[in-house]
Amino acid sequence: MENFTFYSPTKFVFGKGMESEAGKLVKAFDGSKVLIHFGGGSVVRSGLLDRVKASLDEAGIPHIELGGVKPNPRSGLVYEGIDLCRKEGVDFVLAVGGGSAIDSSKAIAAGAIYDGDFWDFYCGKPIDKALPVGTVLTIAAAGSEGSGDSVITKEDGMFKRGASGEGIRPKFSILNPELTETLPPYQTACGITDIMAHLYERYLTNTKDVEVTDRLIEALLITMKNEGPKAIKNPNDYQARANIMWAGTMAHTNSCGVGRSQDWNSHNIEHELSALYDCAHGAGLAVTMPAVFRYVMDHDKARFTQVAQRVWGVETAEEGIDAFAAFLKSIGMPSTITEFGGKEEDIPTLVKSLCYGDGRDGSISGFVTLNEEDCANIYKAML
Ligand code: NZQ
Ligand code: ZN
């Protein structure tokens, strides 16, 4: 195991009805004027937005709102949010929604107190300072409720890039599994896939002797394998929703990724897909992961055999990947990029953006370093 520092100070408030605590929590973290930031309307339709506003009113905290965050959130709305925060003297950003609303909130929070263009943070500048951010989570998926990360798509060129820093780690996150019961099965499945991706990206390591984190990841993968189909079958299965929600948070606070190198090649390869085709991140990952795993399996077959046996209950590395791919298909995820508009002639564009974006010099590194030819082969295998 490698040396590490683990500091994950988000306050998690979990359970039924907990959104009524939003006002008290904002107050506890010194918020005195709040921007409530949300997506395309699910929180309006469910009545959640009204309940959150009522909780802020009860705590005597003035608030304004900005909706309209799209899945794969865009830079345009971030600029709008930054202007609004400055004009209105906002000192706390409250995201109500999924990873997209949370990531857009984090970008606004960082940009509102920064002199330059907020996009600098998405070109590698760490985010040390931002307005405080809180979240009321409505989908178990991205793990943004406990992470110091944000992913935004720049409309000019449609580049999807990530930023990181302690400044944007949420001060608190309210996790009420009931709120996820209104998710359509497809979105539930996208969330399940993303959570499992966050686990696999950490499992694929070149660090030796990492038994404790291996076992934690395996436990979370088994939980997702067992609980995921229950929530797809019965959207109102509170216990399944609760187990998935906490697994999603645990998968991405990095508690199971410390002390080991990690992969993240599947995420990087996927981000090009959701940037170009605007597919759901989870759907893109469902196609990407089996293709990447088959391509890199020989680098450490013992690792793939271990997860095959301990999680999927099969013998060989190949069977483990096949079992995972079959699981993803069974919950309604695509298995080819063709299913969401992917075309062979786009592969050079995808590879160029992947291997040369973000200051890269012709390859991406992770569990295995992949050059342009490798990435093209992987995209081809996904057709
Ligand atoms: O926009 P609304 O109307 O709210 O609808 C959303 C959206 O259409 C809907 N939804 C969410 N909660 C719902 C609901 N519909 C009914 N009932 C509910 N309770 O679901 C759709 C997807 O929402 P979104 O926020 O986009 O989902 P997700 O949480 O999967 O976030 C995806 C984004 O997170 C990024 C992804 O790249 C993608 O842009 N990621 C962020 C990470 C991070 N910050 O740490 C890590 C991840 O790996 C990921 O890259
Ligand atoms: Zn993800």
PDB file of C-alpha atoms in Angstrom, residues 11-269:
ATOM      1  CA  LYS A  11     -21.370  16.127   6.484  1.00  0.00           C
ATOM      2  CA  PHE A  12     -23.757  13.442   5.181  1.00  0.00           C
ATOM      3  CA  VAL A  13     -27.345  13.560   6.411  1.00  0.00           C
ATOM      4  CA  PHE A  14     -29.092  10.373   5.329  1.00  0.00           C
ATOM      5  CA  GLY A  15     -32.676   9.156   5.358  1.00  0.00           C
ATOM      6  CA  LYS A  16     -36.358   9.807   4.815  1.00  0.00           C
ATOM      7  CA  GLY A  17     -37.520  13.415   4.856  1.00  0.00           C
ATOM      8  CA  MET A  18     -34.047  14.816   5.522  1.00  0.00           C
ATOM      9  CA  GLU A  19     -34.429  17.588   2.919  1.00  0.00           C
ATOM     10  CA  SER A  20     -36.332  19.458   5.627  1.00  0.00           C
ATOM     11  CA  GLU A  21     -32.921  19.982   7.314  1.00  0.00           C
ATOM     12  CA  ALA A  22     -31.578  22.046   4.384  1.00  0.00           C
ATOM     13  CA  GLY A  23     -32.192  25.445   6.011  1.00  0.00           C
ATOM     14  CA  LYS A  24     -30.572  24.481   9.316  1.00  0.00           C
ATOM     15  CA  LEU A  25     -27.573  23.012   7.528  1.00  0.00           C
ATOM     16  CA  VAL A  26     -27.012  26.092   5.348  1.00  0.00           C
ATOM     17  CA  LYS A  27     -27.152  28.210   8.508  1.00  0.00           C
ATOM     18  CA  ALA A  28     -24.690  25.923  10.297  1.00  0.00           C
ATOM     19  CA  PHE A  29     -22.225  26.521   7.454  1.00  0.00           C
ATOM     20  CA  ASP A  30     -22.727  30.311   7.619  1.00  0.00           C
ATOM     21  CA  GLY A  31     -24.818  30.737   4.479  1.00  0.00           C
ATOM     22  CA  SER A  32     -26.859  33.941   4.508  1.00  0.00           C
ATOM     23  CA  LYS A  33     -27.999  34.179   0.867  1.00  0.00           C
ATOM     24  CA  VAL A  34     -28.455  31.068  -1.211  1.00  0.00           C
ATOM     25  CA  LEU A  35     -28.486  30.254  -4.906  1.00  0.00           C
ATOM     26  CA  ILE A  36     -30.589  27.110  -5.397  1.00  0.00           C
ATOM     27  CA  HIS A  37     -29.354  25.450  -8.595  1.00  0.00           C
ATOM     28  CA  PHE A  38     -31.219  22.595 -10.275  1.00  0.00           C
ATOM     29  CA  GLY A  39     -31.808  20.708 -13.522  1.00  0.00           C
ATOM     30  CA  GLY A  40     -34.501  20.374 -16.132  1.00  0.00           C
ATOM     31  CA  GLY A  41     -37.516  20.208 -13.839  1.00  0.00           C
ATOM     32  CA  SER A  42     -37.692  16.842 -12.053  1.00  0.00           C
ATOM     33  CA  VAL A  43     -37.301  18.604  -8.692  1.00  0.00           C
ATOM     34  CA  VAL A  44     -40.107  21.023  -9.576  1.00  0.00           C
ATOM     35  CA  ARG A  45     -42.463  18.207 -10.584  1.00  0.00           C
ATOM     36  CA  SER A  46     -41.716  16.111  -7.490  1.00  0.00           C
ATOM     37  CA  GLY A  47     -42.334  19.056  -5.129  1.00  0.00           C
ATOM     38  CA  LEU A  48     -38.787  18.769  -3.745  1.00  0.00           C
ATOM     39  CA  LEU A  49     -37.825  22.300  -4.750  1.00  0.00           C
ATOM     40  CA  ASP A  50     -40.780  23.716  -2.799  1.00  0.00           C
ATOM     41  CA  ARG A  51     -39.858  21.668   0.264  1.00  0.00           C
ATOM     42  CA  VAL A  52     -36.251  22.894   0.140  1.00  0.00           C
ATOM     43  CA  LYS A  53     -37.403  26.510  -0.254  1.00  0.00           C
ATOM     44  CA  ALA A  54     -39.758  26.085   2.702  1.00  0.00           C
ATOM     45  CA  SER A  55     -36.893  24.794   4.812  1.00  0.00           C
ATOM     46  CA  LEU A  56     -34.745  27.822   3.896  1.00  0.00           C
ATOM     47  CA  ASP A  57     -37.669  30.153   4.643  1.00  0.00           C
ATOM     48  CA  GLU A  58     -38.141  28.534   8.023  1.00  0.00           C
ATOM     49  CA  ALA A  59     -34.463  29.150   8.813  1.00  0.00           C
ATOM     50  CA  GLY A  60     -34.863  32.794   7.659  1.00  0.00           C
ATOM     51  CA  ILE A  61     -32.400  32.448   4.788  1.00  0.00           C
ATOM     52  CA  PRO A  62     -33.099  34.461   1.607  1.00  0.00           C
ATOM     53  CA  HIS A  63     -32.703  32.544  -1.645  1.00  0.00           C
ATOM     54  CA  ILE A  64     -32.780  32.907  -5.399  1.00  0.00           C
ATOM     55  CA  GLU A  65     -32.919  30.130  -7.951  1.00  0.00           C
ATOM     56  CA  LEU A  66     -31.440  29.104 -11.281  1.00  0.00           C
ATOM     57  CA  GLY A  67     -32.728  25.989 -13.032  1.00  0.00           C
ATOM     58  CA  GLY A  68     -32.028  24.454 -16.422  1.00  0.00           C
ATOM     59  CA  VAL A  69     -28.873  22.408 -15.845  1.00  0.00           C
ATOM     60  CA  LYS A  70     -28.652  19.794 -18.608  1.00  0.00           C
ATOM     61  CA  PRO A  71     -27.185  16.314 -18.152  1.00  0.00           C
ATOM     62  CA  ASN A  72     -23.524  16.772 -19.176  1.00  0.00           C
ATOM     63  CA  PRO A  73     -23.734  20.350 -17.798  1.00  0.00           C
ATOM     64  CA  ARG A  74     -22.665  23.222 -20.042  1.00  0.00           C
ATOM     65  CA  SER A  75     -20.405  26.212 -19.501  1.00  0.00           C
ATOM     66  CA  GLY A  76     -23.039  28.747 -20.643  1.00  0.00           C
ATOM     67  CA  LEU A  77     -25.235  28.260 -17.592  1.00  0.00           C
ATOM     68  CA  VAL A  78     -22.171  28.360 -15.335  1.00  0.00           C
ATOM     69  CA  TYR A  79     -21.309  31.859 -16.602  1.00  0.00           C
ATOM     70  CA  GLU A  80     -24.923  32.887 -16.000  1.00  0.00           C
ATOM     71  CA  GLY A  81     -24.800  31.506 -12.452  1.00  0.00           C
ATOM     72  CA  ILE A  82     -21.525  33.295 -11.690  1.00  0.00           C
ATOM     73  CA  ASP A  83     -22.987  36.652 -12.805  1.00  0.00           C
ATOM     74  CA  LEU A  84     -26.112  36.027 -10.744  1.00  0.00           C
ATOM     75  CA  CYS A  85     -24.150  35.190  -7.584  1.00  0.00           C
ATOM     76  CA  ARG A  86     -22.066  38.356  -7.914  1.00  0.00           C
ATOM     77  CA  LYS A  87     -25.046  40.584  -8.648  1.00  0.00           C
ATOM     78  CA  GLU A  88     -27.174  39.184  -5.831  1.00  0.00           C
ATOM     79  CA  GLY A  89     -24.458  38.817  -3.173  1.00  0.00           C
ATOM     80  CA  VAL A  90     -24.921  35.047  -2.887  1.00  0.00           C
ATOM     81  CA  ASP A  91     -22.641  33.368  -0.337  1.00  0.00           C
ATOM     82  CA  PHE A  92     -23.836  29.742  -0.528  1.00  0.00           C
ATOM     83  CA  VAL A  93     -24.725  27.507  -3.504  1.00  0.00           C
ATOM     84  CA  LEU A  94     -27.241  24.731  -2.883  1.00  0.00           C
ATOM     85  CA  ALA A  95     -27.495  22.063  -5.590  1.00  0.00           C
ATOM     86  CA  VAL A  96     -30.803  20.201  -5.735  1.00  0.00           C
ATOM     87  CA  GLY A  97     -30.532  17.312  -8.175  1.00  0.00           C
ATOM     88  CA  GLY A  98     -28.001  14.894  -9.616  1.00  0.00           C
ATOM     89  CA  GLY A  99     -24.347  15.007 -10.563  1.00  0.00           C
ATOM     90  CA  SER A 100     -25.011  17.553 -13.300  1.00  0.00           C
ATOM     91  CA  ALA A 101     -26.711  20.098 -11.006  1.00  0.00           C
ATOM     92  CA  ILE A 102     -24.021  19.498  -8.376  1.00  0.00           C
ATOM     93  CA  ASP A 103     -21.113  19.870 -10.822  1.00  0.00           C
ATOM     94  CA  SER A 104     -22.604  23.038 -12.295  1.00  0.00           C
ATOM     95  CA  SER A 105     -23.060  24.402  -8.742  1.00  0.00           C
ATOM     96  CA  LYS A 106     -19.428  23.646  -7.936  1.00  0.00           C
ATOM     97  CA  ALA A 107     -18.285  25.474 -11.082  1.00  0.00           C
ATOM     98  CA  ILE A 108     -20.434  28.501 -10.216  1.00  0.00           C
ATOM     99  CA  ALA A 109     -19.173  28.470  -6.623  1.00  0.00           C
ATOM    100  CA  ALA A 110     -15.543  28.448  -7.790  1.00  0.00           C
ATOM    101  CA  GLY A 111     -16.052  31.013 -10.558  1.00  0.00           C
ATOM    102  CA  ALA A 112     -18.009  33.489  -8.407  1.00  0.00           C
ATOM    103  CA  ILE A 113     -14.952  34.362  -6.305  1.00  0.00           C
ATOM    104  CA  TYR A 114     -12.322  34.017  -9.038  1.00  0.00           C
ATOM    105  CA  ASP A 115     -10.966  36.958 -11.023  1.00  0.00           C
ATOM    106  CA  GLY A 116     -10.291  35.041 -14.244  1.00  0.00           C
ATOM    107  CA  ASP A 117     -12.338  32.704 -16.452  1.00  0.00           C
ATOM    108  CA  PHE A 118     -13.753  29.771 -14.463  1.00  0.00           C
ATOM    109  CA  TRP A 119     -12.667  27.469 -17.364  1.00  0.00           C
ATOM    110  CA  ASP A 120      -9.051  27.843 -16.099  1.00  0.00           C
ATOM    111  CA  PHE A 121     -10.021  25.319 -13.412  1.00  0.00           C
ATOM    112  CA  TYR A 122     -11.064  22.851 -16.119  1.00  0.00           C
ATOM    113  CA  CYS A 123      -7.649  23.218 -17.775  1.00  0.00           C
ATOM    114  CA  GLY A 124      -5.755  21.991 -14.726  1.00  0.00           C
ATOM    115  CA  LYS A 125      -5.785  24.815 -12.134  1.00  0.00           C
ATOM    116  CA  PRO A 126      -6.747  23.321  -8.744  1.00  0.00           C
ATOM    117  CA  ILE A 127      -9.771  24.809  -6.989  1.00  0.00           C
ATOM    118  CA  ASP A 128      -8.575  25.852  -3.551  1.00  0.00           C
ATOM    119  CA  LYS A 129     -11.322  28.382  -2.819  1.00  0.00           C
ATOM    120  CA  ALA A 130     -14.996  28.592  -3.712  1.00  0.00           C
ATOM    121  CA  LEU A 131     -18.273  29.665  -2.180  1.00  0.00           C
ATOM    122  CA  PRO A 132     -19.495  26.871   0.093  1.00  0.00           C
ATOM    123  CA  VAL A 133     -21.633  24.246  -1.665  1.00  0.00           C
ATOM    124  CA  GLY A 134     -24.343  21.981  -0.224  1.00  0.00           C
ATOM    125  CA  THR A 135     -26.346  19.301  -2.030  1.00  0.00           C
ATOM    126  CA  VAL A 136     -29.729  17.614  -1.906  1.00  0.00           C
ATOM    127  CA  LEU A 137     -29.124  14.509  -4.023  1.00  0.00           C
ATOM    128  CA  THR A 138     -31.828  13.017  -6.255  1.00  0.00           C
ATOM    129  CA  ILE A 139     -29.928  10.258  -8.117  1.00  0.00           C
ATOM    130  CA  ALA A 140     -27.352   7.745  -6.900  1.00  0.00           C
ATOM    131  CA  ALA A 141     -24.694   7.863  -9.593  1.00  0.00           C
ATOM    132  CA  ALA A 142     -21.854  10.358 -10.004  1.00  0.00           C
ATOM    133  CA  GLY A 143     -20.762  10.542  -6.365  1.00  0.00           C
ATOM    134  CA  SER A 144     -20.328  14.306  -6.742  1.00  0.00           C
ATOM    135  CA  GLU A 145     -22.131  14.731  -3.403  1.00  0.00           C
ATOM    136  CA  GLY A 146     -18.939  13.600  -1.662  1.00  0.00           C
ATOM    137  CA  SER A 147     -16.216  14.405  -4.175  1.00  0.00           C
ATOM    138  CA  GLY A 148     -13.944  17.362  -4.776  1.00  0.00           C
ATOM    139  CA  ASP A 149     -14.540  17.038  -8.517  1.00  0.00           C
ATOM    140  CA  SER A 150     -16.729  18.665 -11.147  1.00  0.00           C
ATOM    141  CA  VAL A 151     -17.148  17.838 -14.850  1.00  0.00           C
ATOM    142  CA  ILE A 152     -18.354  20.532 -17.287  1.00  0.00           C
ATOM    143  CA  THR A 153     -18.745  20.645 -21.078  1.00  0.00           C
ATOM    144  CA  LYS A 154     -17.478  23.782 -22.832  1.00  0.00           C
ATOM    145  CA  GLU A 155     -20.030  24.611 -25.488  1.00  0.00           C
ATOM    146  CA  ASP A 156     -17.426  26.188 -27.728  1.00  0.00           C
ATOM    147  CA  GLY A 157     -15.957  22.949 -29.144  1.00  0.00           C
ATOM    148  CA  MET A 158     -17.975  20.630 -26.856  1.00  0.00           C
ATOM    149  CA  PHE A 159     -14.977  19.663 -24.705  1.00  0.00           C
ATOM    150  CA  LYS A 160     -15.930  17.767 -21.540  1.00  0.00           C
ATOM    151  CA  ARG A 161     -13.327  18.324 -18.842  1.00  0.00           C
ATOM    152  CA  GLY A 162     -12.936  17.829 -15.101  1.00  0.00           C
ATOM    153  CA  ALA A 163     -11.736  20.138 -12.334  1.00  0.00           C
ATOM    154  CA  SER A 164     -10.748  19.213  -8.789  1.00  0.00           C
ATOM    155  CA  GLY A 165      -9.925  20.788  -5.478  1.00  0.00           C
ATOM    156  CA  GLU A 166     -10.843  20.842  -1.818  1.00  0.00           C
ATOM    157  CA  GLY A 167     -12.619  24.179  -2.348  1.00  0.00           C
ATOM    158  CA  ILE A 168     -15.569  22.493  -4.057  1.00  0.00           C
ATOM    159  CA  ARG A 169     -16.048  19.480  -1.810  1.00  0.00           C
ATOM    160  CA  PRO A 170     -19.623  19.867  -0.499  1.00  0.00           C
ATOM    161  CA  LYS A 171     -19.975  21.111   3.073  1.00  0.00           C
ATOM    162  CA  PHE A 172     -23.024  18.907   3.475  1.00  0.00           C
ATOM    163  CA  SER A 173     -25.025  16.480   1.385  1.00  0.00           C
ATOM    164  CA  ILE A 174     -28.567  15.401   2.114  1.00  0.00           C
ATOM    165  CA  LEU A 175     -29.192  11.839   0.945  1.00  0.00           C
ATOM    166  CA  ASN A 176     -32.837  10.792   1.050  1.00  0.00           C
ATOM    167  CA  PRO A 177     -33.213   7.515  -0.883  1.00  0.00           C
ATOM    168  CA  GLU A 178     -36.965   8.168  -1.275  1.00  0.00           C
ATOM    169  CA  LEU A 179     -36.110  11.018  -3.658  1.00  0.00           C
ATOM    170  CA  THR A 180     -34.628   8.509  -6.111  1.00  0.00           C
ATOM    171  CA  GLU A 181     -37.897   6.555  -6.391  1.00  0.00           C
ATOM    172  CA  THR A 182     -39.137   8.843  -9.198  1.00  0.00           C
ATOM    173  CA  LEU A 183     -36.171   7.989 -11.438  1.00  0.00           C
ATOM    174  CA  PRO A 184     -37.025   6.263 -14.724  1.00  0.00           C
ATOM    175  CA  PRO A 185     -35.472   2.741 -14.891  1.00  0.00           C
ATOM    176  CA  TYR A 186     -33.006   3.891 -17.566  1.00  0.00           C
ATOM    177  CA  GLN A 187     -31.605   6.642 -15.322  1.00  0.00           C
ATOM    178  CA  THR A 188     -31.504   4.263 -12.367  1.00  0.00           C
ATOM    179  CA  ALA A 189     -29.481   1.856 -14.517  1.00  0.00           C
ATOM    180  CA  CYS A 190     -27.145   4.642 -15.695  1.00  0.00           C
ATOM    181  CA  GLY A 191     -26.508   5.480 -12.040  1.00  0.00           C
ATOM    182  CA  ILE A 192     -25.827   1.841 -11.123  1.00  0.00           C
ATOM    183  CA  THR A 193     -23.341   1.605 -13.997  1.00  0.00           C
ATOM    184  CA  ASP A 194     -21.512   4.795 -13.006  1.00  0.00           C
ATOM    185  CA  ILE A 195     -21.203   3.638  -9.394  1.00  0.00           C
ATOM    186  CA  MET A 196     -19.764   0.302 -10.534  1.00  0.00           C
ATOM    187  CA  ALA A 197     -17.386   2.174 -12.847  1.00  0.00           C
ATOM    188  CA  HIS A 198     -16.077   4.236  -9.932  1.00  0.00           C
ATOM    189  CA  LEU A 199     -15.370   0.958  -8.152  1.00  0.00           C
ATOM    190  CA  TYR A 200     -13.711  -0.766 -11.110  1.00  0.00           C
ATOM    191  CA  GLU A 201     -11.566   2.299 -11.889  1.00  0.00           C
ATOM    192  CA  ARG A 202     -10.116   1.944  -8.401  1.00  0.00           C
ATOM    193  CA  TYR A 203      -9.909  -1.840  -8.499  1.00  0.00           C
ATOM    194  CA  LEU A 204      -7.664  -1.724 -11.584  1.00  0.00           C
ATOM    195  CA  THR A 205      -4.444  -0.855  -9.825  1.00  0.00           C
ATOM    196  CA  ASN A 206      -0.750  -1.549 -10.246  1.00  0.00           C
ATOM    197  CA  THR A 207      -0.156  -1.272  -6.474  1.00  0.00           C
ATOM    198  CA  LYS A 208       0.477  -4.570  -4.698  1.00  0.00           C
ATOM    199  CA  ASP A 209      -0.862  -5.695  -1.291  1.00  0.00           C
ATOM    200  CA  VAL A 210      -4.028  -3.624  -1.141  1.00  0.00           C
ATOM    201  CA  GLU A 211      -6.234  -6.245   0.484  1.00  0.00           C
ATOM    202  CA  VAL A 212      -8.341  -3.863   2.580  1.00  0.00           C
ATOM    203  CA  THR A 213      -9.363  -1.626  -0.324  1.00  0.00           C
ATOM    204  CA  ASP A 214      -9.772  -4.622  -2.677  1.00  0.00           C
ATOM    205  CA  ARG A 215     -12.203  -6.141  -0.180  1.00  0.00           C
ATOM    206  CA  LEU A 216     -14.104  -2.863   0.326  1.00  0.00           C
ATOM    207  CA  ILE A 217     -14.522  -2.463  -3.438  1.00  0.00           C
ATOM    208  CA  GLU A 218     -15.648  -6.062  -3.842  1.00  0.00           C
ATOM    209  CA  ALA A 219     -18.258  -5.601  -1.088  1.00  0.00           C
ATOM    210  CA  LEU A 220     -19.640  -2.520  -2.835  1.00  0.00           C
ATOM    211  CA  LEU A 221     -19.660  -4.246  -6.234  1.00  0.00           C
ATOM    212  CA  ILE A 222     -21.556  -7.221  -4.767  1.00  0.00           C
ATOM    213  CA  THR A 223     -24.030  -4.791  -3.169  1.00  0.00           C
ATOM    214  CA  MET A 224     -24.633  -3.141  -6.541  1.00  0.00           C
ATOM    215  CA  LYS A 225     -24.970  -6.525  -8.269  1.00  0.00           C
ATOM    216  CA  ASN A 226     -27.625  -7.606  -5.756  1.00  0.00           C
ATOM    217  CA  GLU A 227     -29.497  -4.351  -5.038  1.00  0.00           C
ATOM    218  CA  GLY A 228     -29.403  -2.800  -8.533  1.00  0.00           C
ATOM    219  CA  PRO A 229     -31.857  -5.202 -10.179  1.00  0.00           C
ATOM    220  CA  LYS A 230     -34.237  -4.843  -7.195  1.00  0.00           C
ATOM    221  CA  ALA A 231     -34.518  -1.078  -7.754  1.00  0.00           C
ATOM    222  CA  ILE A 232     -34.996  -1.559 -11.506  1.00  0.00           C
ATOM    223  CA  LYS A 233     -37.772  -4.100 -10.879  1.00  0.00           C
ATOM    224  CA  ASN A 234     -39.462  -2.153  -8.105  1.00  0.00           C
ATOM    225  CA  PRO A 235     -38.630   1.588  -8.170  1.00  0.00           C
ATOM    226  CA  ASN A 236     -40.237   2.006  -4.725  1.00  0.00           C
ATOM    227  CA  ASP A 237     -38.000  -0.542  -2.993  1.00  0.00           C
ATOM    228  CA  TYR A 238     -36.713   1.862  -0.334  1.00  0.00           C
ATOM    229  CA  GLN A 239     -34.138  -0.529   1.110  1.00  0.00           C
ATOM    230  CA  ALA A 240     -32.603  -1.245  -2.288  1.00  0.00           C
ATOM    231  CA  ARG A 241     -32.567   2.506  -3.038  1.00  0.00           C
ATOM    232  CA  ALA A 242     -30.938   3.190   0.337  1.00  0.00           C
ATOM    233  CA  ASN A 243     -28.205   0.595  -0.157  1.00  0.00           C
ATOM    234  CA  ILE A 244     -27.487   1.850  -3.677  1.00  0.00           C
ATOM    235  CA  MET A 245     -27.388   5.480  -2.550  1.00  0.00           C
ATOM    236  CA  TRP A 246     -24.845   4.925   0.192  1.00  0.00           C
ATOM    237  CA  ALA A 247     -22.796   2.591  -2.011  1.00  0.00           C
ATOM    238  CA  GLY A 248     -22.717   5.377  -4.628  1.00  0.00           C
ATOM    239  CA  THR A 249     -21.351   7.848  -2.119  1.00  0.00           C
ATOM    240  CA  MET A 250     -18.837   5.373  -0.660  1.00  0.00           C
ATOM    241  CA  ALA A 251     -17.670   4.456  -4.159  1.00  0.00           C
ATOM    242  CA  HIS A 252     -16.491   7.992  -4.838  1.00  0.00           C
ATOM    243  CA  THR A 253     -15.355   9.591  -1.556  1.00  0.00           C
ATOM    244  CA  ASN A 254     -12.153   7.635  -2.297  1.00  0.00           C
ATOM    245  CA  SER A 255     -12.346   5.725   1.005  1.00  0.00           C
ATOM    246  CA  CYS A 256     -11.895   2.550  -1.052  1.00  0.00           C
ATOM    247  CA  GLY A 257      -9.295   4.036  -3.393  1.00  0.00           C
ATOM    248  CA  VAL A 258      -6.640   5.310  -0.996  1.00  0.00           C
ATOM    249  CA  GLY A 259      -3.091   3.955  -0.995  1.00  0.00           C
ATOM    250  CA  ARG A 260      -3.298   2.525  -4.503  1.00  0.00           C
ATOM    251  CA  SER A 261      -2.829   3.691  -8.083  1.00  0.00           C
ATOM    252  CA  GLN A 262      -6.109   3.945  -9.980  1.00  0.00           C
ATOM    253  CA  ASP A 263      -7.161   3.595 -13.599  1.00  0.00           C
ATOM    254  CA  TRP A 264      -9.733   6.159 -14.931  1.00  0.00           C
ATOM    255  CA  ASN A 265      -9.069   5.273 -18.587  1.00  0.00           C
ATOM    256  CA  SER A 266     -12.671   4.093 -19.008  1.00  0.00           C
ATOM    257  CA  HIS A 267     -13.916   7.457 -17.715  1.00  0.00           C
ATOM    258  CA  ASN A 268     -11.609   9.400 -20.024  1.00  0.00           C
ATOM    259  CA  ILE A 269     -12.632   7.300 -23.024  1.00  0.00           C
TER     260      ILE A 269
END
